[in-house]
mmCIF file with all atom_site columns, C-alpha atoms in Angstrom:
data_model
loop_
_atom_site.group_PDB
_atom_site.id
_atom_site.type_symbol
_atom_site.label_atom_id
_atom_site.label_alt_id
_atom_site.label_comp_id
_atom_site.label_asym_id
_atom_site.label_entity_id
_atom_site.label_seq_id
_atom_site.pdbx_PDB_ins_code
_atom_site.Cartn_x
_atom_site.Cartn_y
_atom_site.Cartn_z
_atom_site.occupancy
_atom_site.B_iso_or_equiv
_atom_site.pdbx_formal_charge
_atom_site.auth_seq_id
_atom_site.auth_comp_id
_atom_site.auth_asym_id
_atom_site.auth_atom_id
_atom_site.pdbx_PDB_model_num
ATOM 1   C CA . MET C 1 1   ? 19.440  31.194  -13.899 1.00 0.00 ? 1   MET C CA 1
ATOM 2   C CA . ARG C 1 2   ? 17.016  28.476  -14.832 1.00 0.00 ? 2   ARG C CA 1
ATOM 3   C CA . ASN C 1 3   ? 17.888  24.945  -13.496 1.00 0.00 ? 3   ASN C CA 1
ATOM 4   C CA . ARG C 1 4   ? 17.961  22.523  -16.421 1.00 0.00 ? 4   ARG C CA 1
ATOM 5   C CA . ILE C 1 5   ? 17.800  18.810  -16.103 1.00 0.00 ? 5   ILE C CA 1
ATOM 6   C CA . THR C 1 6   ? 19.315  16.840  -18.960 1.00 0.00 ? 6   THR C CA 1
ATOM 7   C CA . GLN C 1 7   ? 17.515  13.987  -20.586 1.00 0.00 ? 7   GLN C CA 1
ATOM 8   C CA . PRO C 1 8   ? 19.839  11.318  -18.986 1.00 0.00 ? 8   PRO C CA 1
ATOM 9   C CA . GLU C 1 9   ? 19.379  12.955  -15.525 1.00 0.00 ? 9   GLU C CA 1
ATOM 10  C CA . ALA C 1 10  ? 15.627  12.905  -15.982 1.00 0.00 ? 10  ALA C CA 1
ATOM 11  C CA . ARG C 1 11  ? 15.676  9.267   -17.060 1.00 0.00 ? 11  ARG C CA 1
ATOM 12  C CA . THR C 1 12  ? 17.854  8.342   -14.026 1.00 0.00 ? 12  THR C CA 1
ATOM 13  C CA . SER C 1 13  ? 15.487  10.307  -11.746 1.00 0.00 ? 13  SER C CA 1
ATOM 14  C CA . ARG C 1 14  ? 12.486  8.481   -13.234 1.00 0.00 ? 14  ARG C CA 1
ATOM 15  C CA . ARG C 1 15  ? 14.167  5.150   -12.803 1.00 0.00 ? 15  ARG C CA 1
ATOM 16  C CA . LEU C 1 16  ? 15.015  5.915   -9.181  1.00 0.00 ? 16  LEU C CA 1
ATOM 17  C CA . LEU C 1 17  ? 11.509  6.989   -8.412  1.00 0.00 ? 17  LEU C CA 1
ATOM 18  C CA . ALA C 1 18  ? 10.147  3.902   -10.148 1.00 0.00 ? 18  ALA C CA 1
ATOM 19  C CA . SER C 1 19  ? 12.476  1.723   -8.094  1.00 0.00 ? 19  SER C CA 1
ATOM 20  C CA . LEU C 1 20  ? 11.280  3.398   -4.918  1.00 0.00 ? 20  LEU C CA 1
ATOM 21  C CA . VAL C 1 21  ? 7.675   2.811   -5.878  1.00 0.00 ? 21  VAL C CA 1
ATOM 22  C CA . LEU C 1 22  ? 8.461   -0.780  -6.667  1.00 0.00 ? 22  LEU C CA 1
ATOM 23  C CA . ALA C 1 23  ? 10.227  -1.336  -3.378  1.00 0.00 ? 23  ALA C CA 1
ATOM 24  C CA . LEU C 1 24  ? 7.227   0.184   -1.476  1.00 0.00 ? 24  LEU C CA 1
ATOM 25  C CA . ALA C 1 25  ? 4.825   -2.060  -3.400  1.00 0.00 ? 25  ALA C CA 1
ATOM 26  C CA . LEU C 1 26  ? 7.051   -5.113  -2.665  1.00 0.00 ? 26  LEU C CA 1
ATOM 27  C CA . ALA C 1 27  ? 7.060   -4.213  0.981   1.00 0.00 ? 27  ALA C CA 1
ATOM 28  C CA . VAL C 1 28  ? 3.363   -3.739  1.092   1.00 0.00 ? 28  VAL C CA 1
ATOM 29  C CA . GLY C 1 29  ? 2.764   -6.958  -0.757  1.00 0.00 ? 29  GLY C CA 1
ATOM 30  C CA . VAL C 1 30  ? 5.082   -8.981  1.558   1.00 0.00 ? 30  VAL C CA 1
ATOM 31  C CA . LEU C 1 31  ? 3.590   -7.426  4.722   1.00 0.00 ? 31  LEU C CA 1
ATOM 32  C CA . GLY C 1 32  ? 0.017   -7.231  3.535   1.00 0.00 ? 32  GLY C CA 1
ATOM 33  C CA . GLY C 1 33  ? -0.431  -10.989 2.627   1.00 0.00 ? 33  GLY C CA 1
ATOM 34  C CA . CYS C 1 34  ? -0.709  -10.981 -1.193  1.00 0.00 ? 34  CYS C CA 1
ATOM 35  C CA . THR C 1 35  ? -3.084  -13.299 -3.028  1.00 0.00 ? 35  THR C CA 1
ATOM 36  C CA . GLN C 1 36  ? -3.017  -14.226 -6.658  1.00 0.00 ? 36  GLN C CA 1
ATOM 37  C CA . THR C 1 37  ? -5.667  -15.328 -9.139  1.00 0.00 ? 37  THR C CA 1
ATOM 38  C CA . THR C 1 38  ? -4.826  -16.608 -12.596 1.00 0.00 ? 38  THR C CA 1
ATOM 39  C CA . ALA C 1 39  ? -7.393  -16.815 -15.398 1.00 0.00 ? 39  ALA C CA 1
ATOM 40  C CA . SER C 1 40  ? -7.145  -19.470 -18.239 1.00 0.00 ? 40  SER C CA 1
ATOM 41  C CA . THR C 1 41  ? -8.808  -20.001 -21.499 1.00 0.00 ? 41  THR C CA 1
ATOM 42  C CA . ASP C 1 42  ? -10.889 -23.032 -22.464 1.00 0.00 ? 42  ASP C CA 1
ATOM 43  C CA . ASP C 1 43  ? -7.837  -24.871 -23.678 1.00 0.00 ? 43  ASP C CA 1
ATOM 44  C CA . GLY C 1 44  ? -6.052  -24.412 -20.355 1.00 0.00 ? 44  GLY C CA 1
ATOM 45  C CA . SER C 1 45  ? -3.505  -21.854 -21.500 1.00 0.00 ? 45  SER C CA 1
ATOM 46  C CA . ALA C 1 46  ? -2.957  -18.806 -19.315 1.00 0.00 ? 46  ALA C CA 1
ATOM 47  C CA . ALA C 1 47  ? -4.933  -15.761 -20.470 1.00 0.00 ? 47  ALA C CA 1
ATOM 48  C CA . GLY C 1 48  ? -3.493  -13.311 -17.942 1.00 0.00 ? 48  GLY C CA 1
ATOM 49  C CA . SER C 1 49  ? -4.486  -12.692 -14.379 1.00 0.00 ? 49  SER C CA 1
ATOM 50  C CA . THR C 1 50  ? -7.407  -10.927 -12.700 1.00 0.00 ? 50  THR C CA 1
ATOM 51  C CA . VAL C 1 51  ? -7.501  -9.567  -9.253  1.00 0.00 ? 51  VAL C CA 1
ATOM 52  C CA . ALA C 1 52  ? -10.819 -10.072 -7.360  1.00 0.00 ? 52  ALA C CA 1
ATOM 53  C CA . ALA C 1 53  ? -12.756 -6.866  -6.612  1.00 0.00 ? 53  ALA C CA 1
ATOM 54  C CA . PRO C 1 54  ? -13.432 -6.167  -3.049  1.00 0.00 ? 54  PRO C CA 1
ATOM 55  C CA . ALA C 1 55  ? -16.823 -7.327  -1.755  1.00 0.00 ? 55  ALA C CA 1
ATOM 56  C CA . GLY C 1 56  ? -19.589 -4.984  -2.720  1.00 0.00 ? 56  GLY C CA 1
ATOM 57  C CA . SER C 1 57  ? -17.831 -3.225  -5.495  1.00 0.00 ? 57  SER C CA 1
ATOM 58  C CA . ALA C 1 58  ? -18.902 -3.352  -9.171  1.00 0.00 ? 58  ALA C CA 1
ATOM 59  C CA . SER C 1 59  ? -17.116 -5.633  -11.506 1.00 0.00 ? 59  SER C CA 1
ATOM 60  C CA . THR C 1 60  ? -15.323 -4.068  -14.415 1.00 0.00 ? 60  THR C CA 1
ATOM 61  C CA . ASP C 1 61  ? -14.731 -7.453  -16.101 1.00 0.00 ? 61  ASP C CA 1
ATOM 62  C CA . ALA C 1 62  ? -18.026 -7.452  -17.997 1.00 0.00 ? 62  ALA C CA 1
ATOM 63  C CA . PRO C 1 63  ? -17.652 -8.261  -21.665 1.00 0.00 ? 63  PRO C CA 1
ATOM 64  C CA . ALA C 1 64  ? -17.930 -5.293  -24.107 1.00 0.00 ? 64  ALA C CA 1
ATOM 65  C CA . THR C 1 65  ? -21.132 -5.191  -26.183 1.00 0.00 ? 65  THR C CA 1
ATOM 66  C CA . SER C 1 66  ? -21.572 -3.689  -29.576 1.00 0.00 ? 66  SER C CA 1
ATOM 67  C CA . ASP C 1 67  ? -23.042 -0.616  -27.814 1.00 0.00 ? 67  ASP C CA 1
ATOM 68  C CA . ASP C 1 68  ? -19.859 -0.057  -25.710 1.00 0.00 ? 68  ASP C CA 1
ATOM 69  C CA . ALA C 1 69  ? -17.453 2.570   -27.009 1.00 0.00 ? 69  ALA C CA 1
ATOM 70  C CA . GLN C 1 70  ? -14.069 0.958   -28.035 1.00 0.00 ? 70  GLN C CA 1
ATOM 71  C CA . ILE C 1 71  ? -10.717 2.394   -27.593 1.00 0.00 ? 71  ILE C CA 1
ATOM 72  C CA . SER C 1 72  ? -7.351  1.538   -29.091 1.00 0.00 ? 72  SER C CA 1
ATOM 73  C CA . VAL C 1 73  ? -4.207  1.504   -26.861 1.00 0.00 ? 73  VAL C CA 1
ATOM 74  C CA . GLN C 1 74  ? -0.692  0.684   -27.909 1.00 0.00 ? 74  GLN C CA 1
ATOM 75  C CA . VAL C 1 75  ? 1.087   -1.526  -25.487 1.00 0.00 ? 75  VAL C CA 1
ATOM 76  C CA . VAL C 1 76  ? 4.836   -1.828  -25.319 1.00 0.00 ? 76  VAL C CA 1
ATOM 77  C CA . VAL C 1 77  ? 6.656   -4.289  -23.014 1.00 0.00 ? 77  VAL C CA 1
ATOM 78  C CA . ASP C 1 78  ? 10.350  -3.943  -22.653 1.00 0.00 ? 78  ASP C CA 1
ATOM 79  C CA . SER C 1 79  ? 12.754  -6.038  -20.661 1.00 0.00 ? 79  SER C CA 1
ATOM 80  C CA . SER C 1 80  ? 15.994  -5.012  -22.387 1.00 0.00 ? 80  SER C CA 1
ATOM 81  C CA . ALA C 1 81  ? 17.472  -3.698  -19.078 1.00 0.00 ? 81  ALA C CA 1
ATOM 82  C CA . ALA C 1 82  ? 17.400  -7.287  -17.786 1.00 0.00 ? 82  ALA C CA 1
ATOM 83  C CA . ASP C 1 83  ? 17.746  -10.127 -20.278 1.00 0.00 ? 83  ASP C CA 1
ATOM 84  C CA . GLY C 1 84  ? 15.494  -8.968  -23.117 1.00 0.00 ? 84  GLY C CA 1
ATOM 85  C CA . SER C 1 85  ? 13.438  -12.132 -22.865 1.00 0.00 ? 85  SER C CA 1
ATOM 86  C CA . VAL C 1 86  ? 10.068  -10.354 -22.720 1.00 0.00 ? 86  VAL C CA 1
ATOM 87  C CA . SER C 1 87  ? 8.927   -7.864  -25.403 1.00 0.00 ? 87  SER C CA 1
ATOM 88  C CA . TYR C 1 88  ? 5.731   -6.899  -26.988 1.00 0.00 ? 88  TYR C CA 1
ATOM 89  C CA . ASP C 1 89  ? 4.535   -3.997  -29.162 1.00 0.00 ? 89  ASP C CA 1
ATOM 90  C CA . GLY C 1 90  ? 1.048   -4.002  -30.448 1.00 0.00 ? 90  GLY C CA 1
ATOM 91  C CA . THR C 1 91  ? -2.343  -2.337  -30.204 1.00 0.00 ? 91  THR C CA 1
ATOM 92  C CA . VAL C 1 92  ? -5.186  -3.721  -28.182 1.00 0.00 ? 92  VAL C CA 1
ATOM 93  C CA . GLU C 1 93  ? -8.961  -2.908  -28.487 1.00 0.00 ? 93  GLU C CA 1
ATOM 94  C CA . LEU C 1 94  ? -10.642 -2.273  -25.035 1.00 0.00 ? 94  LEU C CA 1
ATOM 95  C CA . ALA C 1 95  ? -13.939 -0.960  -23.767 1.00 0.00 ? 95  ALA C CA 1
ATOM 96  C CA . GLU C 1 96  ? -13.952 2.714   -22.778 1.00 0.00 ? 96  GLU C CA 1
ATOM 97  C CA . GLY C 1 97  ? -12.987 3.077   -19.080 1.00 0.00 ? 97  GLY C CA 1
ATOM 98  C CA . ALA C 1 98  ? -10.607 0.136   -19.246 1.00 0.00 ? 98  ALA C CA 1
ATOM 99  C CA . THR C 1 99  ? -7.610  0.196   -16.895 1.00 0.00 ? 99  THR C CA 1
ATOM 100 C CA . VAL C 1 100 ? -3.873  -0.297  -17.316 1.00 0.00 ? 100 VAL C CA 1
ATOM 101 C CA . LEU C 1 101 ? -4.322  -3.875  -16.016 1.00 0.00 ? 101 LEU C CA 1
ATOM 102 C CA . ASP C 1 102 ? -7.055  -4.508  -18.702 1.00 0.00 ? 102 ASP C CA 1
ATOM 103 C CA . ALA C 1 103 ? -4.628  -3.254  -21.369 1.00 0.00 ? 103 ALA C CA 1
ATOM 104 C CA . ILE C 1 104 ? -1.830  -5.602  -20.364 1.00 0.00 ? 104 ILE C CA 1
ATOM 105 C CA . GLU C 1 105 ? -4.134  -8.530  -19.871 1.00 0.00 ? 105 GLU C CA 1
ATOM 106 C CA . ALA C 1 106 ? -5.506  -7.910  -23.425 1.00 0.00 ? 106 ALA C CA 1
ATOM 107 C CA . THR C 1 107 ? -1.934  -8.615  -24.847 1.00 0.00 ? 107 THR C CA 1
ATOM 108 C CA . GLY C 1 108 ? -2.247  -12.354 -24.047 1.00 0.00 ? 108 GLY C CA 1
ATOM 109 C CA . LEU C 1 109 ? 1.043   -12.248 -22.222 1.00 0.00 ? 109 LEU C CA 1
ATOM 110 C CA . GLU C 1 110 ? 1.228   -14.458 -19.076 1.00 0.00 ? 110 GLU C CA 1
ATOM 111 C CA . LEU C 1 111 ? 0.833   -12.259 -15.902 1.00 0.00 ? 111 LEU C CA 1
ATOM 112 C CA . ASP C 1 112 ? 1.416   -12.819 -12.356 1.00 0.00 ? 112 ASP C CA 1
ATOM 113 C CA . VAL C 1 113 ? -0.710  -10.170 -10.562 1.00 0.00 ? 113 VAL C CA 1
ATOM 114 C CA . GLN C 1 114 ? -0.871  -9.789  -6.778  1.00 0.00 ? 114 GLN C CA 1
ATOM 115 C CA . ASP C 1 115 ? -3.350  -7.867  -4.786  1.00 0.00 ? 115 ASP C CA 1
ATOM 116 C CA . SER C 1 116 ? -2.410  -5.600  -1.984  1.00 0.00 ? 116 SER C CA 1
ATOM 117 C CA . ASP C 1 117 ? -3.937  -2.902  0.149   1.00 0.00 ? 117 ASP C CA 1
ATOM 118 C CA . TYR C 1 118 ? -2.912  -0.405  -2.542  1.00 0.00 ? 118 TYR C CA 1
ATOM 119 C CA . GLY C 1 119 ? -4.338  -2.320  -5.532  1.00 0.00 ? 119 GLY C CA 1
ATOM 120 C CA . ALA C 1 120 ? -3.082  -4.726  -8.184  1.00 0.00 ? 120 ALA C CA 1
ATOM 121 C CA . PHE C 1 121 ? 0.691   -5.335  -8.388  1.00 0.00 ? 121 PHE C CA 1
ATOM 122 C CA . VAL C 1 122 ? 2.132   -6.867  -11.629 1.00 0.00 ? 122 VAL C CA 1
ATOM 123 C CA . ASN C 1 123 ? 4.785   -9.189  -10.203 1.00 0.00 ? 123 ASN C CA 1
ATOM 124 C CA . ALA C 1 124 ? 5.723   -10.999 -13.420 1.00 0.00 ? 124 ALA C CA 1
ATOM 125 C CA . ILE C 1 125 ? 5.195   -10.698 -17.159 1.00 0.00 ? 125 ILE C CA 1
ATOM 126 C CA . ASP C 1 126 ? 5.851   -13.813 -19.383 1.00 0.00 ? 126 ASP C CA 1
ATOM 127 C CA . GLY C 1 127 ? 7.834   -15.372 -16.407 1.00 0.00 ? 127 GLY C CA 1
ATOM 128 C CA . LEU C 1 128 ? 10.107  -12.419 -15.737 1.00 0.00 ? 128 LEU C CA 1
ATOM 129 C CA . ALA C 1 129 ? 9.389   -11.545 -12.189 1.00 0.00 ? 129 ALA C CA 1
ATOM 130 C CA . THR C 1 130 ? 10.237  -8.894  -9.493  1.00 0.00 ? 130 THR C CA 1
ATOM 131 C CA . GLY C 1 131 ? 13.639  -9.659  -8.143  1.00 0.00 ? 131 GLY C CA 1
ATOM 132 C CA . ASP C 1 132 ? 14.864  -11.883 -11.008 1.00 0.00 ? 132 ASP C CA 1
ATOM 133 C CA . ALA C 1 133 ? 17.599  -9.325  -11.868 1.00 0.00 ? 133 ALA C CA 1
ATOM 134 C CA . GLY C 1 134 ? 18.435  -8.122  -8.452  1.00 0.00 ? 134 GLY C CA 1
ATOM 135 C CA . ASP C 1 135 ? 16.621  -7.101  -5.250  1.00 0.00 ? 135 ASP C CA 1
ATOM 136 C CA . SER C 1 136 ? 15.253  -3.810  -6.654  1.00 0.00 ? 136 SER C CA 1
ATOM 137 C CA . SER C 1 137 ? 14.292  -5.171  -10.141 1.00 0.00 ? 137 SER C CA 1
ATOM 138 C CA . GLY C 1 138 ? 10.673  -5.354  -11.302 1.00 0.00 ? 138 GLY C CA 1
ATOM 139 C CA . TRP C 1 139 ? 8.063   -4.081  -13.668 1.00 0.00 ? 139 TRP C CA 1
ATOM 140 C CA . GLY C 1 140 ? 6.884   -0.528  -13.784 1.00 0.00 ? 140 GLY C CA 1
ATOM 141 C CA . TYR C 1 141 ? 4.703   1.314   -16.279 1.00 0.00 ? 141 TYR C CA 1
ATOM 142 C CA . ASP C 1 142 ? 4.147   4.834   -17.813 1.00 0.00 ? 142 ASP C CA 1
ATOM 143 C CA . LEU C 1 143 ? 1.342   6.192   -19.810 1.00 0.00 ? 143 LEU C CA 1
ATOM 144 C CA . ASN C 1 144 ? 2.283   8.433   -22.759 1.00 0.00 ? 144 ASN C CA 1
ATOM 145 C CA . GLY C 1 145 ? 5.768   8.812   -21.448 1.00 0.00 ? 145 GLY C CA 1
ATOM 146 C CA . GLU C 1 146 ? 4.629   9.951   -17.948 1.00 0.00 ? 146 GLU C CA 1
ATOM 147 C CA . MET C 1 147 ? 5.104   7.838   -14.812 1.00 0.00 ? 147 MET C CA 1
ATOM 148 C CA . VAL C 1 148 ? 1.761   7.029   -13.146 1.00 0.00 ? 148 VAL C CA 1
ATOM 149 C CA . MET C 1 149 ? 1.610   6.772   -9.418  1.00 0.00 ? 149 MET C CA 1
ATOM 150 C CA . GLU C 1 150 ? -1.554  4.531   -9.286  1.00 0.00 ? 150 GLU C CA 1
ATOM 151 C CA . SER C 1 151 ? -1.932  0.821   -9.251  1.00 0.00 ? 151 SER C CA 1
ATOM 152 C CA . ALA C 1 152 ? -2.528  -0.929  -12.570 1.00 0.00 ? 152 ALA C CA 1
ATOM 153 C CA . ASP C 1 153 ? -6.229  -1.709  -11.677 1.00 0.00 ? 153 ASP C CA 1
ATOM 154 C CA . VAL C 1 154 ? -6.864  1.914   -10.897 1.00 0.00 ? 154 VAL C CA 1
ATOM 155 C CA . ALA C 1 155 ? -5.230  3.976   -13.636 1.00 0.00 ? 155 ALA C CA 1
ATOM 156 C CA . THR C 1 156 ? -7.402  4.123   -16.737 1.00 0.00 ? 156 THR C CA 1
ATOM 157 C CA . VAL C 1 157 ? -6.411  4.342   -20.437 1.00 0.00 ? 157 VAL C CA 1
ATOM 158 C CA . ALA C 1 158 ? -7.858  6.399   -23.165 1.00 0.00 ? 158 ALA C CA 1
ATOM 159 C CA . ASP C 1 159 ? -8.030  6.072   -26.899 1.00 0.00 ? 159 ASP C CA 1
ATOM 160 C CA . GLY C 1 160 ? -4.699  6.591   -28.576 1.00 0.00 ? 160 GLY C CA 1
ATOM 161 C CA . ASP C 1 161 ? -2.671  6.146   -25.345 1.00 0.00 ? 161 ASP C CA 1
ATOM 162 C CA . VAL C 1 162 ? 0.665   4.448   -25.348 1.00 0.00 ? 162 VAL C CA 1
ATOM 163 C CA . LEU C 1 163 ? 1.141   2.102   -22.374 1.00 0.00 ? 163 LEU C CA 1
ATOM 164 C CA . THR C 1 164 ? 4.793   1.148   -21.699 1.00 0.00 ? 164 THR C CA 1
ATOM 165 C CA . TRP C 1 165 ? 5.802   -1.610  -19.219 1.00 0.00 ? 165 TRP C CA 1
ATOM 166 C CA . THR C 1 166 ? 9.481   -1.575  -18.496 1.00 0.00 ? 166 THR C CA 1
ATOM 167 C CA . TYR C 1 167 ? 11.543  -3.989  -16.431 1.00 0.00 ? 167 TYR C CA 1
ATOM 168 C CA . LEU C 1 168 ? 13.660  -1.890  -14.176 1.00 0.00 ? 168 LEU C CA 1
ATOM 169 C CA . VAL C 1 169 ? 16.991  -3.076  -12.641 1.00 0.00 ? 169 VAL C CA 1
#
């Protein structure tokens, strides 16, 4: 007999796994000495956050030129499990090879990104931060409905992808 998992069970399992990943990222961030860098526009408003690349590595923050291939990625941000104060649903244009972090930054939402030994950790989006709705609450993302086990500055997006950031409680 085949073991079948119902959709609610799969969703619960996915949330539990995301909570465990979030808890691990928090532990690493707290123990690893996190740093934060916030970028701003010419008028002083926040334009998102960037994480400094390790010394000797190539920067991926170079502006796109007309010769660069462009991709379209749908970005969805959902905090309905908490207070619903943060939401976004739109398409962003990025250079080919862009990361999940590049995609969320392109939305213009205010980000608090922390660097850890495992890569960039998105601590807050538009002021809603890890721990605001309980000790195990925080942001997680999936790509095309599948949970990704890489940091936001490592996982890449492709043309037509749907990137969903969900606040988990």
